[in-house]
Coordinates of C-alpha atoms and ligand atoms in Angstrom, one line a residue:
X1 CA 106.7 150.2 105.9
X2 CA 103.2 150.3 104.3
X3 CA 99.7 151.5 105.1
X4 CA 98.0 148.4 106.5
X5 CA 94.7 149.7 105.0
X6 CA 96.1 149.4 101.5
X7 CA 96.1 145.7 102.1
X8 CA 92.9 145.5 104.2
X9 CA 90.2 143.4 102.8
X10 CA 87.0 144.1 104.7
X11 CA 85.4 140.8 103.6
X12 CA 88.2 138.6 104.6
X13 CA 89.1 140.8 107.7
X14 CA 92.8 140.1 107.1
X15 CA 95.9 142.1 106.5
X16 CA 98.8 140.3 104.9
X17 CA 101.9 141.4 103.1
X18 CA 104.3 139.6 100.9
X19 CA 107.5 139.9 102.9
X20 CA 110.9 139.4 101.3
X21 CA 113.1 137.4 103.6
X22 CA 116.9 137.3 103.1
X23 CA 119.0 134.2 103.5
X24 CA 121.7 134.0 106.2
X25 CA 124.2 134.1 103.3
X26 CA 122.8 137.5 102.3
X27 CA 123.1 138.7 105.9
X28 CA 126.7 137.6 106.0
X29 CA 127.5 139.3 102.7
X30 CA 125.9 142.6 104.0
X31 CA 127.8 142.5 107.2
X32 CA 131.1 141.8 105.5
X33 CA 130.4 144.7 103.0
X34 CA 129.5 146.9 105.9
X35 CA 132.7 145.9 107.7
X36 CA 134.6 146.8 104.6
X37 CA 132.9 150.1 104.4
X38 CA 133.7 150.7 108.1
X39 CA 137.3 149.8 107.5
X40 CA 137.4 152.1 104.5
X41 CA 136.0 154.9 106.6
X42 CA 138.5 154.4 109.5
X43 CA 141.3 154.3 106.9
X44 CA 140.0 157.6 105.6
X45 CA 140.1 159.0 109.1
X46 CA 143.6 157.8 109.6
X47 CA 144.7 159.2 106.3
X48 CA 143.1 162.5 107.2
X49 CA 145.3 162.4 110.3
X50 CA 142.2 162.8 112.6
X51 CA 144.2 162.5 115.7
X52 CA 141.5 162.3 118.4
X53 CA 138.9 160.6 116.1
X54 CA 136.4 161.2 118.8
X55 CA 134.1 163.7 117.2
X56 CA 130.5 163.6 118.5
X57 CA 129.5 164.1 114.9
X58 CA 129.5 161.3 112.4
X59 CA 127.8 157.9 112.4
X60 CA 128.6 154.6 114.1
X61 CA 127.7 151.3 112.6
X62 CA 126.1 148.1 113.9
X63 CA 129.6 146.6 113.9
X64 CA 130.6 149.2 116.5
X65 CA 128.1 147.7 119.0
X66 CA 129.5 145.4 121.7
X67 CA 130.3 141.9 120.5
X68 CA 127.6 139.6 121.6
X69 CA 130.0 136.7 122.3
X70 CA 132.4 138.7 124.5
X71 CA 130.4 141.5 126.2
X72 CA 129.0 140.9 129.6
X73 CA 125.2 140.6 130.1
X74 CA 125.2 144.1 131.7
X75 CA 126.8 145.6 128.5
X76 CA 124.3 143.8 126.2
X77 CA 121.4 145.0 128.4
X78 CA 122.7 148.6 128.4
X79 CA 123.0 148.4 124.6
X80 CA 119.4 147.1 124.2
X81 CA 118.2 149.9 126.5
X82 CA 120.0 152.5 124.4
X83 CA 118.4 151.2 121.3
X84 CA 114.8 151.6 122.7
X85 CA 112.8 153.8 120.4
X86 CA 112.1 157.4 121.5
X87 CA 108.5 158.5 122.2
X88 CA 107.2 159.9 119.0
X89 CA 105.8 163.4 118.7
X90 CA 103.4 163.9 115.8
X91 CA 104.6 160.6 114.2
X92 CA 108.3 161.8 114.3
X93 CA 111.1 160.5 116.4
X94 CA 112.5 163.0 118.8
X95 CA 115.8 162.9 120.5
X96 CA 116.6 164.2 124.0
X97 CA 119.8 166.3 123.9
X98 CA 121.2 166.0 127.4
X99 CA 123.1 162.9 128.3
X100 CA 121.4 162.9 131.8
X101 CA 117.9 162.9 130.2
X102 CA 118.9 160.2 127.7
X103 CA 120.1 158.0 130.6
X104 CA 116.8 158.5 132.5
X105 CA 114.6 157.9 129.4
X106 CA 116.5 154.7 128.5
X107 CA 116.6 153.4 132.1
X108 CA 120.4 153.4 132.1
X109 CA 121.4 153.3 135.7
X110 CA 125.0 153.9 136.9
X111 CA 126.0 150.3 136.8
X112 CA 124.9 149.9 133.2
X113 CA 126.6 153.2 132.3
X114 CA 129.9 152.2 133.9
X115 CA 129.9 148.8 132.3
X116 CA 129.4 150.1 128.7
X117 CA 131.9 153.0 129.2
X118 CA 134.5 150.5 130.5
X119 CA 133.8 148.3 127.3
X120 CA 134.5 151.2 124.9
X121 CA 137.4 152.7 126.9
X122 CA 139.4 149.7 127.9
X123 CA 138.0 146.3 126.8
X124 CA 137.5 147.1 123.2
X125 CA 138.7 150.7 122.9
X126 CA 136.7 152.8 120.4
X127 CA 137.4 156.5 120.3
X128 CA 134.0 157.2 118.8
X129 CA 132.2 155.8 121.9
X130 CA 134.6 156.1 124.9
X131 CA 132.5 158.4 127.0
X132 CA 128.9 158.2 128.2
X133 CA 128.1 161.4 126.2
X134 CA 129.3 159.8 123.0
X135 CA 127.5 156.5 123.8
X136 CA 124.2 158.3 124.5
X137 CA 124.6 160.5 121.4
X138 CA 125.4 157.8 118.9
X139 CA 124.0 154.4 119.9
X140 CA 120.2 155.5 120.1
X141 CA 120.5 157.0 116.6
X142 CA 121.2 153.5 115.2
X143 CA 117.5 152.6 115.9
X144 CA 116.4 155.1 113.2
X145 CA 118.7 154.0 110.5
X146 CA 118.2 153.1 106.8
X147 CA 116.6 149.8 105.7
X148 CA 120.1 148.3 105.0
X149 CA 121.5 149.2 108.4
X150 CA 118.2 147.9 110.0
X151 CA 118.9 144.5 108.5
X152 CA 122.3 144.5 110.2
X153 CA 120.6 145.6 113.4
X154 CA 118.1 142.8 113.2
X155 CA 121.0 140.4 112.7
X156 CA 122.6 141.7 115.8
X157 CA 119.4 141.3 117.8
X158 CA 118.9 137.7 116.6
X159 CA 122.5 136.8 117.6
X160 CA 121.7 138.1 121.1
X161 CA 118.5 136.1 121.1
X162 CA 120.3 133.0 120.0
X163 CA 123.1 133.4 122.6
X164 CA 120.9 134.1 125.6
X165 CA 118.0 131.8 124.7
X166 CA 120.4 128.9 124.4
X167 CA 122.5 129.6 127.5
X168 CA 122.3 126.9 130.1
X169 CA 124.0 128.8 132.9
X170 CA 121.6 130.8 135.0
X171 CA 122.3 134.4 134.3
X172 CA 120.5 136.9 136.5
X173 CA 119.9 139.3 133.5
X174 CA 118.8 136.6 131.1
X175 CA 115.1 137.3 131.4
X176 CA 115.6 141.1 131.1
X177 CA 117.8 140.6 128.0
X178 CA 115.4 138.3 126.3
X179 CA 112.4 140.6 127.0
X180 CA 114.3 143.7 125.7
X181 CA 115.7 142.0 122.6
X182 CA 112.3 140.6 121.7
X183 CA 110.8 144.1 121.8
X184 CA 113.7 145.5 119.7
X185 CA 113.1 142.8 117.1
X186 CA 109.3 143.6 117.0
X187 CA 110.0 147.3 116.7
X188 CA 112.1 146.6 113.5
X189 CA 109.0 145.0 111.9
X190 CA 106.8 148.1 111.3
X191 CA 103.8 149.5 113.1
X192 CA 101.7 146.3 112.6
X193 CA 104.1 144.3 114.6
X194 CA 105.2 146.8 117.2
X195 CA 104.3 146.2 120.9
X196 CA 102.0 148.6 122.7
X197 CA 103.4 152.1 122.8
X198 CA 102.5 155.7 123.7
X199 CA 102.7 158.7 121.4
X200 CA 102.7 162.4 122.1
X201 CA 101.0 165.1 120.0
X202 CA 101.8 168.8 120.1
X203 CA 100.0 171.7 118.4
X204 CA 101.2 175.2 117.5
X205 CA 98.1 176.8 118.9
X206 CA 97.7 174.8 122.1
X207 CA 99.8 174.5 125.3
X208 CA 98.5 171.1 126.4
X209 CA 100.3 168.0 125.0
X210 CA 98.1 165.1 124.1
X211 CA 99.5 161.7 125.1
X212 CA 97.9 158.5 123.7
X213 CA 98.3 154.9 124.5
X214 CA 98.2 152.5 121.6
X215 CA 97.9 148.7 122.3
X216 CA 99.7 146.3 119.9
X217 CA 97.8 146.1 116.6
X218 CA 96.1 142.7 116.9
X219 CA 92.8 141.2 115.5
X220 CA 92.4 143.9 112.9
X221 CA 91.5 146.4 115.7
X222 CA 92.4 149.4 113.5
X223 CA 91.3 151.8 116.3
X224 CA 94.3 150.8 118.4
X225 CA 96.5 152.9 116.2
X226 CA 96.4 156.6 115.8
X227 CA 96.1 157.4 112.0
X228 CA 97.7 160.3 110.1
X229 CA 94.2 161.6 109.2
X230 CA 93.5 162.3 112.8
X231 CA 96.7 164.3 113.2
X232 CA 96.0 166.5 110.3
X233 CA 92.3 167.1 111.2
X234 CA 93.4 167.9 114.8
X235 CA 95.9 170.4 113.5
X236 CA 93.3 172.1 111.4
X237 CA 90.7 172.2 114.2
X238 CA 93.1 173.4 116.9
X239 CA 94.6 176.0 114.6
X240 CA 91.2 177.4 113.6
X241 CA 89.6 177.0 117.0
X242 CA 87.6 180.3 117.3
X243 CA 84.0 181.6 117.5
X244 CA 83.4 180.5 113.9
X245 CA 84.2 176.8 114.5
X246 CA 83.0 176.7 118.1
X247 CA 79.8 178.6 117.9
X248 CA 77.3 178.9 120.7
X249 CA 74.1 177.0 120.2
X250 CA 71.2 179.3 119.4
X251 CA 69.4 178.4 122.6
X252 CA 71.9 179.6 125.2
X253 CA 70.6 177.2 127.8
X254 CA 71.6 174.3 125.6
X255 CA 75.2 172.9 125.8
X256 CA 77.3 172.7 122.7
X257 CA 77.1 169.1 121.6
X258 CA 80.1 167.4 119.9
X259 CA 80.3 163.9 118.6
X260 CA 83.3 162.0 117.3
X261 CA 82.6 158.9 115.1
X262 CA 85.2 156.1 114.9
X263 CA 87.5 157.9 117.3
X264 CA 90.1 155.1 117.6
X265 CA 92.7 156.2 120.1
X266 CA 90.8 159.5 120.3
X267 CA 93.3 162.1 119.0
X268 CA 90.7 164.3 117.2
X269 CA 88.2 164.5 120.0
X270 CA 90.7 164.6 122.8
X271 CA 92.8 167.4 121.2
X272 CA 89.6 169.3 120.4
X273 CA 88.5 168.9 124.1
X274 CA 91.9 170.0 125.4
X275 CA 91.7 173.1 123.3
X276 CA 88.1 173.7 124.5
X277 CA 89.4 173.3 128.1
X278 CA 92.2 175.9 127.6
X279 CA 89.8 178.4 126.1
X280 CA 86.5 177.9 127.9
X281 CA 86.9 175.9 131.1
X282 CA 86.5 179.0 133.3
X283 CA 83.5 180.4 131.2
X284 CA 79.9 179.5 131.9
X285 CA 79.6 177.8 128.5
X286 CA 78.2 174.3 128.7
X287 CA 79.4 171.4 126.6
X288 CA 78.5 167.7 126.1
X289 CA 81.0 165.7 124.2
X290 CA 81.1 162.0 123.1
X291 CA 84.0 160.1 121.5
X292 CA 82.7 156.8 120.1
X293 CA 83.9 153.6 118.4
X294 CA 83.2 149.9 118.4
X295 CA 83.2 147.8 121.7
X296 CA 86.7 146.4 121.3
X297 CA 88.2 149.9 120.9
X298 CA 86.4 151.4 123.9
X299 CA 88.6 150.4 126.8
X300 CA 91.7 152.1 125.4
X301 CA 89.7 155.1 124.2
X302 CA 88.3 155.6 127.7
X303 CA 91.8 155.3 129.2
X304 CA 93.1 158.0 126.8
X305 CA 90.2 160.3 127.7
X306 CA 91.0 160.0 131.4
X307 CA 94.8 160.2 131.0
X308 CA 94.4 163.5 129.1
X309 CA 92.2 165.0 131.9
X310 CA 89.1 165.7 129.8
X311 CA 87.0 162.9 131.4
X312 CA 84.9 165.5 133.3
X313 CA 83.1 166.5 130.1
X314 CA 84.0 163.9 127.5
X315 CA 82.3 160.6 127.5
X316 CA 83.8 157.6 125.6
X317 CA 81.2 155.0 124.6
X318 CA 80.2 152.5 121.9
X319 CA 78.4 153.9 118.9
X320 CA 78.2 151.3 116.1
X321 CA 77.3 152.9 112.8
X322 CA 75.3 149.9 111.9
X323 CA 73.3 149.9 115.1
X324 CA 73.2 153.2 116.9
X325 CA 70.1 152.4 119.0
X326 CA 71.9 151.5 122.3
X327 CA 73.9 154.7 122.2
X328 CA 70.7 156.8 121.4
X329 CA 68.7 155.1 124.2
X330 CA 71.5 155.3 126.9
X331 CA 72.0 159.0 126.5
X332 CA 68.5 159.9 125.3
X333 CA 69.9 161.5 122.2
X334 CA 67.4 163.2 119.9
X335 CA 67.7 163.1 116.1
X336 CA 69.8 165.8 114.6
X337 CA 71.1 167.2 117.9
X338 CA 74.9 167.5 117.5
X339 CA 76.4 170.9 116.6
X340 CA 79.7 169.4 115.6
X341 CA 80.6 166.0 114.3
X342 CA 84.3 164.9 113.9
X343 CA 85.4 162.0 111.7
X344 CA 88.9 161.0 110.7
X345 CA 89.7 158.1 108.3
X346 CA 86.3 156.3 108.3
X347 CA 86.2 154.9 104.7
X348 CA 88.0 151.6 104.1
X349 CA 85.2 149.2 103.1
X350 CA 82.3 149.3 100.5
X351 CA 79.8 149.8 103.3
X352 CA 81.5 152.6 105.1
X353 CA 80.3 155.5 102.9
X354 CA 76.6 154.5 103.5
X355 CA 77.1 154.0 107.2
X356 CA 78.9 157.3 107.8
X357 CA 76.3 159.3 105.8
X358 CA 73.6 157.5 107.8
X359 CA 75.2 158.7 111.0
X360 CA 75.5 162.3 109.7
X361 CA 71.8 162.2 108.6
X362 CA 70.8 161.0 112.1
X363 CA 73.0 163.1 114.3
X364 CA 74.0 166.4 112.6
X365 CA 71.9 169.4 113.6
X366 CA 70.3 171.4 110.7
X367 CA 72.7 174.2 111.4
X368 CA 75.6 172.0 112.6
X369 CA 78.9 171.1 110.8
X370 CA 80.8 167.9 110.2
X371 CA 84.6 168.0 109.9
X372 CA 85.9 165.1 107.9
X373 CA 89.5 164.0 107.0
X374 CA 90.1 161.1 104.7
X375 CA 93.4 159.8 103.3
X376 CA 93.7 159.4 99.6
X377 CA 94.3 155.6 99.4
X378 CA 94.2 154.4 95.7
X379 CA 92.3 151.3 96.8
X380 CA 89.3 153.3 98.0
X381 CA 88.8 155.8 95.2
X382 CA 85.4 154.2 94.4
X383 CA 84.2 154.5 98.1
X384 CA 85.3 158.2 98.1
X385 CA 83.2 158.7 95.0
X386 CA 80.2 156.9 96.6
X387 CA 80.6 159.1 99.7
X388 CA 80.2 162.2 97.6
X389 CA 77.2 160.8 95.8
X390 CA 75.5 159.8 99.0
X391 CA 76.2 163.2 100.7
X392 CA 74.5 164.9 97.7
X393 CA 71.6 162.5 97.7
X394 CA 71.0 163.1 101.5
X395 CA 70.9 166.8 101.2
X396 CA 74.4 167.6 102.4
X397 CA 76.7 170.2 100.9
X398 CA 80.5 170.4 101.1
X399 CA 81.3 173.9 102.3
X400 CA 85.1 173.8 102.1
X401 CA 87.4 171.2 100.9
X402 CA 91.2 171.0 100.5
X403 CA 94.0 168.6 99.9
X404 CA 96.9 168.4 102.4
X405 CA 100.1 166.5 102.7
X406 CA 100.4 164.8 106.0
X407 CA 102.4 162.0 107.6
X408 CA 101.7 158.5 109.0
X409 CA 104.0 155.7 110.2
X410 CA 105.0 154.8 106.7
X411 CA 105.8 158.3 105.5
X412 CA 104.0 161.1 103.6
X413 CA 100.3 160.7 102.8
X414 CA 97.9 162.9 100.9
X415 CA 94.6 163.8 102.7
X416 CA 91.3 165.4 101.8
X417 CA 89.7 167.7 104.4
X418 CA 86.0 168.5 104.1
X419 CA 83.5 170.7 106.0
X420 CA 80.0 169.3 105.5
X421 CA 76.7 170.9 106.4
X422 CA 73.0 170.2 105.7
X423 CA 71.6 172.3 102.8
X424 CA 69.3 175.0 104.2
Ligands
SAM1 C1 91.2 153.8 110.3 S1 90.6 153.9 111.9 C2 90.6 155.6 112.3 C3 90.6 155.9 113.8 C4 90.8 157.3 114.2 N1 89.7 158.1 113.7 C5 92.1 157.9 113.7 O1 92.1 158.5 112.6 O2 93.1 157.6 114.3 C6 88.8 153.6 111.6 C7 88.0 153.6 112.9 O3 86.6 153.4 112.6 C8 86.1 152.5 113.5 N2 84.9 151.8 112.9 C9 84.9 151.0 111.8 N3 83.6 150.5 111.6 C10 82.9 151.1 112.6 C11 81.5 150.9 112.9 N4 80.7 150.1 112.2 N5 81.0 151.7 113.9 C12 81.8 152.5 114.6 N6 83.1 152.6 114.4 C13 83.6 151.9 113.4 C14 87.2 151.5 113.7 O4 87.0 150.8 114.9 C15 88.4 152.5 113.8 O5 88.6 152.9 115.1

């Protein structure tokens, strides 16, 4: 997988990647090699005299999945449910350990459970998969396999699609199977193609779990995905949430004012707000907080604020860096009135450094602080340099900065964290 912003061209507003397609002949070769490997493995097992051969440990292969041509629609549906991706926590897949929990999370009712156990016990006996425990333990893991195995999985899905799409007989489960298999195919194609999803985020220093909805990434709406920069910034802010980072405004009658720019799905602002709630909800401290983005991002952002129960003091609204007047007017915001400004991953076009610095100049209090996290994308080295020059030119100082290694959907990413203040 790749970072879509490495390919983003702000002028053309397009993301495109050169994809390597494999011919059906290559698929066949892979499958037959895999079959050979599987056979070799089972011979090894036999030679090792592994009598029961039913260890819960050890992998299964795509070729162990029920045969599309012979298995009943119930068995195929059960398999597709088992291959549904887990809800990610902090960008990592998690696996439930108890069979009962796996069956619930995969919508595997008793009928589907019995059908698939029957398949592996009697119809096509397979000692690695002949109980519901083994099935729940091994089949879901296939969804997180290597690129090579993913190709075989994609081939399996397309054979289901072909069979059920073309069937003329009216099968009651046809619609469910086609819907599930289409989702599984999309999930194989990286974050840019994945259907809408929810992700969870947990922090060492906070009891509340943050759950965010992400619509499918369409129309270049980059704020519909949660980006790795916002996870690492949230971790830093939640970890260091104390009187130094959450100071009281000098005038005690004033609320603490917090603003997030380009909030996207809202991870930074919402996790900050959840931590504030845990620490100060019962105090008499006052707070006014805004999480902001472009109009097309707003609906989902609002939904995430409400779903995470911080809607009583966090307002989600539009703040366009190129035209902040409507926001300023609507909330009667005075210049330089925010104590804290939060920004994650805002620099991916030549104009962004200037726009972001304009927002800091307009909104940051003279004794306020901006917390900024940017990924080190090779394509935007020049923009990062311009950002530094503009900050200096506009009387800002970088108090602290450090590089961190974080994670996003395509793996490990390097990030730069900065605390920015106005020079006294
Ligand atoms: C790469 S995303 C980062 C989103 C979020 N901060 C995160 O890290 O998950 C950049 C965000 O900046 C927003 N953005 C871009 N240009 C903007 C503008 N002119 N005004 C306000 N927001 C903007 C995008 O809509 C998007 O949500």
